PDB file of C-alpha atoms in Angstrom:
ATOM      1  CA  PRO F   1     101.919  98.263  67.730  1.00 84.00           C
ATOM      2  CA  HIS F   2     101.277  95.217  65.523  1.00 90.00           C
ATOM      3  CA  LYS F   3      97.620  96.124  65.096  1.00 89.00           C
ATOM      4  CA  THR F   4      95.656  94.290  62.428  1.00 92.00           C
ATOM      5  CA  PRO F   5      92.840  95.594  60.219  1.00 91.00           C
ATOM      6  CA  VAL F   6      90.333  93.578  62.263  1.00 90.00           C
ATOM      7  CA  CYS F   7      91.391  94.851  65.674  1.00 87.00           C
ATOM      8  CA  GLN F   8      91.775  98.415  64.411  1.00 84.00           C
ATOM      9  CA  SER F   9      88.247  98.435  63.013  1.00 84.00           C
ATOM     10  CA  ARG F  10      86.797  97.385  66.380  1.00 78.00           C
ATOM     11  CA  CYS F  11      89.096  99.188  68.808  1.00 77.00           C
ATOM     12  CA  TYR F  12      87.074 100.597  71.703  1.00 72.00           C
ATOM     13  CA  VAL F  13      89.686 103.298  72.311  1.00 75.00           C
ATOM     14  CA  HIS F  14      88.522 105.077  69.159  1.00 74.00           C
ATOM     15  CA  ARG F  15      85.135 105.539  70.805  1.00 78.00           C
ATOM     16  CA  LEU F  16      86.832 106.552  74.044  1.00 81.00           C
ATOM     17  CA  GLN F  17      88.697 109.333  72.282  1.00 80.00           C
ATOM     18  CA  GLU F  18      85.412 110.754  71.040  1.00 81.00           C
ATOM     19  CA  ASN F  19      83.160 110.108  74.052  1.00 86.00           C
ATOM     20  CA  GLU F  20      85.554 110.303  77.034  1.00 89.00           C
ATOM     21  CA  PRO F  21      88.327 112.704  75.967  1.00 89.00           C
ATOM     22  CA  GLU F  22      89.570 113.294  79.529  1.00 92.00           C
ATOM     23  CA  ILE F  23      90.138 109.580  80.106  1.00 90.00           C
ATOM     24  CA  TYR F  24      91.718 109.254  76.681  1.00 88.00           C
ATOM     25  CA  GLU F  25      94.184 112.024  77.553  1.00 92.00           C
ATOM     26  CA  LYS F  26      95.112 110.120  80.728  1.00 92.00           C
ATOM     27  CA  TYR F  27      95.970 107.130  78.547  1.00 89.00           C
ATOM     28  CA  ARG F  28      98.103 109.352  76.320  1.00 91.00           C
ATOM     29  CA  HIS F  29      99.912 110.701  79.373  1.00 94.00           C
ATOM     30  CA  ASN F  30     100.532 107.181  80.689  1.00 92.00           C
ATOM     31  CA  SER F  31     102.007 106.227  77.331  1.00 93.00           C
ATOM     32  CA  TRP F  32     104.372 109.200  77.435  1.00 95.00           C
ATOM     33  CA  ALA F  33     105.317 108.488  81.076  1.00 96.00           C
ATOM     34  CA  MET F  34     106.176 104.864  80.294  1.00 96.00           C
ATOM     35  CA  ARG F  35     108.471 105.859  77.440  1.00 97.00           C
ATOM     36  CA  HIS F  36     110.092 108.494  79.658  1.00 97.00           C
ATOM     37  CA  ALA F  37     110.712 105.836  82.326  1.00 97.00           C
ATOM     38  CA  LEU F  38     112.570 103.761  79.726  1.00 98.00           C
ATOM     39  CA  SER F  39     114.745 106.655  78.548  1.00 96.00           C
ATOM     40  CA  SER F  40     117.644 105.837  80.888  1.00 97.00           C
ATOM     41  CA  PRO F  41     118.762 102.830  82.968  1.00 96.00           C
ATOM     42  CA  TYR F  42     118.333 104.776  86.210  1.00 97.00           C
ATOM     43  CA  ARG F  43     114.755 105.797  85.380  1.00 97.00           C
ATOM     44  CA  THR F  44     113.949 102.239  84.341  1.00 98.00           C
ATOM     45  CA  ARG F  45     115.251 100.736  87.591  1.00 97.00           C
ATOM     46  CA  THR F  46     113.361 103.334  89.608  1.00 98.00           C
ATOM     47  CA  ALA F  47     110.134 102.709  87.706  1.00 97.00           C
ATOM     48  CA  ILE F  48     110.423  98.921  88.128  1.00 98.00           C
ATOM     49  CA  ALA F  49     110.859  99.334  91.885  1.00 98.00           C
ATOM     50  CA  THR F  50     107.940 101.781  92.081  1.00 97.00           C
ATOM     51  CA  PHE F  51     105.614  99.554  90.053  1.00 97.00           C
ATOM     52  CA  ALA F  52     106.581  96.485  92.063  1.00 98.00           C
ATOM     53  CA  THR F  53     106.008  98.218  95.403  1.00 98.00           C
ATOM     54  CA  TRP F  54     102.544  99.402  94.370  1.00 97.00           C
ATOM     55  CA  ILE F  55     101.543  96.011  92.941  1.00 98.00           C
ATOM     56  CA  ASN F  56     102.744  94.142  96.026  1.00 97.00           C
ATOM     57  CA  LEU F  57     100.666  96.462  98.205  1.00 97.00           C
ATOM     58  CA  HIS F  58      97.448  96.571  96.188  1.00 96.00           C
ATOM     59  CA  CYS F  59      97.131  93.487  93.975  1.00 95.00           C
ATOM     60  CA  LYS F  60      97.444  90.482  96.274  1.00 92.00           C
ATOM     61  CA  LYS F  61      93.792  89.513  95.870  1.00 88.00           C
ATOM     62  CA  GLY F  62      92.889  90.298  92.277  1.00 86.00           C
ATOM     63  CA  GLY F  63      96.219  90.189  90.487  1.00 92.00           C
ATOM     64  CA  PHE F  64      97.531  92.692  87.945  1.00 95.00           C
ATOM     65  CA  ARG F  65      96.495  93.011  84.316  1.00 93.00           C
ATOM     66  CA  TRP F  66      98.948  94.754  82.020  1.00 96.00           C
ATOM     67  CA  HIS F  67      97.381  97.424  79.791  1.00 92.00           C
ATOM     68  CA  VAL F  68      93.880  98.597  79.083  1.00 82.00           C
ATOM     69  CA  SER F  69      94.448  99.281  75.415  1.00 79.00           C
ATOM     70  CA  GLY F  70      98.215  99.318  74.987  1.00 86.00           C
ATOM     71  CA  ASP F  71     100.775  96.669  74.132  1.00 94.00           C
ATOM     72  CA  ILE F  72     104.477  95.874  74.254  1.00 97.00           C
ATOM     73  CA  PHE F  73     106.032  98.522  72.022  1.00 96.00           C
ATOM     74  CA  SER F  74     109.744  97.672  72.347  1.00 96.00           C
ATOM     75  CA  MET F  75     112.180  95.077  73.635  1.00 97.00           C
ATOM     76  CA  GLU F  76     113.135  97.489  76.425  1.00 97.00           C
ATOM     77  CA  TYR F  77     109.521  97.622  77.556  1.00 98.00           C
ATOM     78  CA  ALA F  78     109.280  93.816  77.444  1.00 98.00           C
ATOM     79  CA  TRP F  79     112.273  93.597  79.783  1.00 98.00           C
ATOM     80  CA  PHE F  80     110.643  96.226  82.009  1.00 98.00           C
ATOM     81  CA  ILE F  81     107.528  94.064  82.306  1.00 98.00           C
ATOM     82  CA  ARG F  82     109.655  91.035  83.084  1.00 98.00           C
ATOM     83  CA  GLY F  83     111.487  92.995  85.781  1.00 98.00           C
ATOM     84  CA  VAL F  84     108.262  94.010  87.487  1.00 98.00           C
ATOM     85  CA  VAL F  85     106.817  90.497  87.317  1.00 98.00           C
ATOM     86  CA  CYS F  86     109.990  89.053  88.856  1.00 98.00           C
ATOM     87  CA  GLU F  87     109.853  91.599  91.687  1.00 98.00           C
ATOM     88  CA  THR F  88     106.228  90.653  92.461  1.00 98.00           C
ATOM     89  CA  HIS F  89     106.516  86.876  92.436  1.00 95.00           C
ATOM     90  CA  ASP F  90     103.564  86.379  94.807  1.00 96.00           C
ATOM     91  CA  ILE F  91     101.175  88.290  92.515  1.00 96.00           C
ATOM     92  CA  ARG F  92      99.333  86.789  89.552  1.00 95.00           C
ATOM     93  CA  HIS F  93      99.878  88.835  86.359  1.00 96.00           C
ATOM     94  CA  TRP F  94      98.269  88.514  82.944  1.00 96.00           C
ATOM     95  CA  ILE F  95      98.753  90.278  79.638  1.00 97.00           C
ATOM     96  CA  TYR F  96      97.182  90.308  76.164  1.00 96.00           C
ATOM     97  CA  THR F  97      99.594  91.043  73.356  1.00 97.00           C
ATOM     98  CA  ARG F  98      99.826  91.262  69.584  1.00 96.00           C
ATOM     99  CA  SER F  99     103.548  91.983  69.851  1.00 97.00           C
ATOM    100  CA  PHE F 100     104.541  88.375  69.311  1.00 97.00           C
ATOM    101  CA  LEU F 101     108.059  89.494  68.341  1.00 95.00           C
ATOM    102  CA  PHE F 102     108.755  90.635  71.927  1.00 96.00           C
ATOM    103  CA  SER F 103     106.865  87.914  73.780  1.00 95.00           C
ATOM    104  CA  GLU F 104     109.861  85.563  74.112  1.00 96.00           C
ATOM    105  CA  THR F 105     111.192  87.915  76.796  1.00 97.00           C
ATOM    106  CA  LEU F 106     108.171  86.982  78.948  1.00 98.00           C
ATOM    107  CA  PHE F 107     108.660  83.234  78.611  1.00 97.00           C
ATOM    108  CA  GLY F 108     109.198  81.134  81.722  1.00 97.00           C
ATOM    109  CA  LEU F 109     107.606  83.422  84.325  1.00 98.00           C
ATOM    110  CA  PRO F 110     105.354  81.241  86.514  1.00 96.00           C
ATOM    111  CA  ASN F 111     103.246  84.159  87.766  1.00 97.00           C
ATOM    112  CA  LEU F 112     102.574  85.685  84.323  1.00 97.00           C
ATOM    113  CA  ALA F 113      99.957  84.408  81.884  1.00 97.00           C
ATOM    114  CA  VAL F 114     100.787  85.526  78.339  1.00 98.00           C
ATOM    115  CA  ASN F 115      97.739  85.650  76.058  1.00 97.00           C
ATOM    116  CA  LEU F 116      98.284  86.081  72.325  1.00 98.00           C
ATOM    117  CA  SER F 117      95.625  88.386  70.874  1.00 96.00           C
ATOM    118  CA  ALA F 118      94.708  86.786  67.571  1.00 97.00           C
ATOM    119  CA  ASP F 119      92.192  87.320  64.793  1.00 96.00           C
ATOM    120  CA  ARG F 120      91.862  86.173  61.205  1.00 95.00           C
ATOM    121  CA  ASP F 121      94.584  88.629  60.095  1.00 96.00           C
ATOM    122  CA  ASN F 122      97.398  87.401  62.372  1.00 96.00           C
ATOM    123  CA  TRP F 123      96.228  83.854  63.126  1.00 96.00           C
ATOM    124  CA  ASN F 124      99.197  82.092  61.533  1.00 96.00           C
ATOM    125  CA  ASP F 125     101.711  84.208  63.453  1.00 97.00           C
ATOM    126  CA  ALA F 126      99.844  83.605  66.711  1.00 97.00           C
ATOM    127  CA  LEU F 127      99.805  79.856  66.122  1.00 98.00           C
ATOM    128  CA  ALA F 128     103.559  79.848  65.426  1.00 97.00           C
ATOM    129  CA  CYS F 129     104.218  81.752  68.665  1.00 98.00           C
ATOM    130  CA  HIS F 130     101.943  79.395  70.617  1.00 98.00           C
ATOM    131  CA  THR F 131     103.708  76.380  69.156  1.00 97.00           C
ATOM    132  CA  LYS F 132     107.124  77.747  70.131  1.00 97.00           C
ATOM    133  CA  PHE F 133     106.386  79.046  73.635  1.00 97.00           C
ATOM    134  CA  GLY F 134     103.073  77.535  74.680  1.00 97.00           C
ATOM    135  CA  PHE F 135     101.373  80.898  75.218  1.00 98.00           C
ATOM    136  CA  ARG F 136      97.565  80.876  75.186  1.00 98.00           C
ATOM    137  CA  ILE F 137      95.737  82.048  72.070  1.00 98.00           C
ATOM    138  CA  CYS F 138      92.848  84.485  72.593  1.00 97.00           C
ATOM    139  CA  PHE F 139      90.952  84.689  69.312  1.00 97.00           C
ATOM    140  CA  MET F 140      88.666  87.631  68.519  1.00 95.00           C
ATOM    141  CA  ALA F 141      85.790  86.344  66.399  1.00 95.00           C
ATOM    142  CA  THR F 142      83.902  88.751  64.145  1.00 93.00           C
ATOM    143  CA  GLU F 143      80.841  88.440  61.928  1.00 91.00           C
ATOM    144  CA  GLY F 144      81.445  85.926  59.154  1.00 90.00           C
ATOM    145  CA  ASP F 145      84.665  84.471  60.583  1.00 92.00           C
ATOM    146  CA  VAL F 146      85.397  80.787  60.274  1.00 92.00           C
ATOM    147  CA  ILE F 147      86.981  80.064  63.642  1.00 94.00           C
ATOM    148  CA  PRO F 148      90.181  78.044  63.148  1.00 95.00           C
ATOM    149  CA  ASP F 149      90.981  74.830  64.984  1.00 95.00           C
ATOM    150  CA  LEU F 150      92.187  76.467  68.181  1.00 97.00           C
ATOM    151  CA  PRO F 151      94.554  74.635  70.547  1.00 96.00           C
ATOM    152  CA  GLU F 152      93.202  73.410  73.876  1.00 95.00           C
ATOM    153  CA  GLY F 153      93.157  76.170  76.461  1.00 95.00           C
ATOM    154  CA  SER F 154      92.432  78.911  73.919  1.00 97.00           C
ATOM    155  CA  VAL F 155      89.788  81.574  74.566  1.00 97.00           C
ATOM    156  CA  ILE F 156      87.317  83.006  72.044  1.00 97.00           C
ATOM    157  CA  PHE F 157      86.300  86.658  72.398  1.00 94.00           C
ATOM    158  CA  PRO F 158      83.192  87.475  70.325  1.00 93.00           C
ATOM    159  CA  SER F 159      83.069  90.996  68.934  1.00 90.00           C
ATOM    160  CA  HIS F 160      80.145  93.207  69.944  1.00 85.00           C
ATOM    161  CA  GLU F 161      77.842  92.309  67.062  1.00 86.00           C
ATOM    162  CA  LEU F 162      77.932  88.615  68.054  1.00 88.00           C
ATOM    163  CA  ARG F 163      76.958  88.956  71.710  1.00 84.00           C
ATOM    164  CA  GLY F 164      73.168  89.140  71.446  1.00 77.00           C
ATOM    165  CA  ARG F 165      72.759  91.667  74.257  1.00 74.00           C
ATOM    166  CA  ASP F 166      69.386  92.707  72.824  1.00 75.00           C
ATOM    167  CA  LEU F 167      68.009  89.153  73.178  1.00 76.00           C
ATOM    168  CA  GLU F 168      66.459  87.549  76.228  1.00 80.00           C
ATOM    169  CA  SER F 169      69.294  85.025  76.187  1.00 83.00           C
ATOM    170  CA  PRO F 170      72.578  85.264  74.265  1.00 83.00           C
ATOM    171  CA  LEU F 171      72.284  81.512  73.743  1.00 89.00           C
ATOM    172  CA  ASP F 172      69.654  82.317  71.114  1.00 88.00           C
ATOM    173  CA  THR F 173      72.168  84.027  68.837  1.00 90.00           C
ATOM    174  CA  PRO F 174      72.865  82.247  65.533  1.00 90.00           C
ATOM    175  CA  TRP F 175      76.592  82.641  66.215  1.00 93.00           C
ATOM    176  CA  TRP F 176      76.407  80.642  69.459  1.00 93.00           C
ATOM    177  CA  LYS F 177      74.226  77.951  67.936  1.00 93.00           C
ATOM    178  CA  ALA F 178      76.755  77.446  65.125  1.00 94.00           C
ATOM    179  CA  LEU F 179      79.648  76.772  67.522  1.00 95.00           C
ATOM    180  CA  THR F 180      80.874  73.290  68.320  1.00 96.00           C
ATOM    181  CA  LEU F 181      80.825  72.108  71.928  1.00 96.00           C
ATOM    182  CA  LYS F 182      84.599  72.545  72.074  1.00 96.00           C
ATOM    183  CA  GLN F 183      84.296  76.128  70.849  1.00 96.00           C
ATOM    184  CA  ARG F 184      81.504  76.949  73.305  1.00 95.00           C
ATOM    185  CA  ARG F 185      83.723  75.904  76.192  1.00 95.00           C
ATOM    186  CA  MET F 186      86.340  78.372  74.923  1.00 96.00           C
ATOM    187  CA  VAL F 187      84.047  81.431  74.749  1.00 95.00           C
ATOM    188  CA  CYS F 188      84.874  84.214  77.227  1.00 92.00           C
ATOM    189  CA  PRO F 189      81.921  84.299  79.679  1.00 88.00           C
ATOM    190  CA  PRO F 190      82.217  88.010  80.688  1.00 85.00           C
ATOM    191  CA  ASP F 191      82.404  89.119  77.057  1.00 85.00           C
ATOM    192  CA  PHE F 192      79.541  86.955  75.793  1.00 86.00           C
ATOM    193  CA  PHE F 193      77.156  86.816  78.754  1.00 82.00           C
ATOM    194  CA  GLY F 194      77.928  90.226  80.257  1.00 75.00           C
ATOM    195  CA  GLN F 195      79.660  91.357  83.422  1.00 65.00           C
ATOM    196  CA  SER F 196      78.113  90.043  86.639  1.00 64.00           C
ATOM    197  CA  GLU F 197      79.157  88.386  89.871  1.00 63.00           C
ATOM    198  CA  ALA F 198      79.005  85.041  88.086  1.00 63.00           C
ATOM    199  CA  PHE F 199      80.664  86.145  84.853  1.00 64.00           C
ATOM    200  CA  ARG F 200      83.758  88.262  85.358  1.00 69.00           C
ATOM    201  CA  CYS F 201      87.483  87.737  85.121  1.00 74.00           C
ATOM    202  CA  GLY F 202      88.015  86.823  88.779  1.00 66.00           C
ATOM    203  CA  PRO F 203      85.762  83.751  88.974  1.00 72.00           C
ATOM    204  CA  CYS F 204      86.390  82.822  85.320  1.00 79.00           C
ATOM    205  CA  LYS F 205      90.195  82.547  85.234  1.00 84.00           C
ATOM    206  CA  LYS F 206      90.236  81.354  81.591  1.00 87.00           C
ATOM    207  CA  CYS F 207      93.013  83.825  80.786  1.00 89.00           C
ATOM    208  CA  LEU F 208      94.768  83.830  84.153  1.00 86.00           C
ATOM    209  CA  PHE F 209      96.316  80.348  84.448  1.00 81.00           C
TER     210      PHE F 209
END
């Protein structure tokens, strides 16, 4: 939901559908199961309790990230997420969303970091949502983009063509050299430098707090 032309053109799930069809079908099944869980109040309450129990048992150390490729598709689902987060108050949660319309439901939860997935196509809407609720902006930069004046605490996610993985150092990429010091501090380390013990979501925490 609420996809933009930019995000749709670079969506990694398209490649997953072609290259990993079995995993893609699991995602499709999860999507169906979530909608089924929301089809009645009883199912919703049961699913919230089940999710919360599993998260409390398994996510004390690393926290819980909502979605791999999905998003908030309805107000009912937003309230479901809120219910689970409230039932797991000792667990750190984080979510990336383009469904700004439903994000108000997630406001005020101290253990949930709401990250607004922005790009040049929905930047103005993301900024308005940030201004109203204080949610973090996570901006996906693509080739040729002029990065807007992002608020403090924002994160920049460079698309694949900007990461310089074929170079000895990604710092040699023209894209990196053109960034201001403020923008460099905002760049997502795992995305730009690659996954490693030093650069991954756990130690980074740019999106988590």
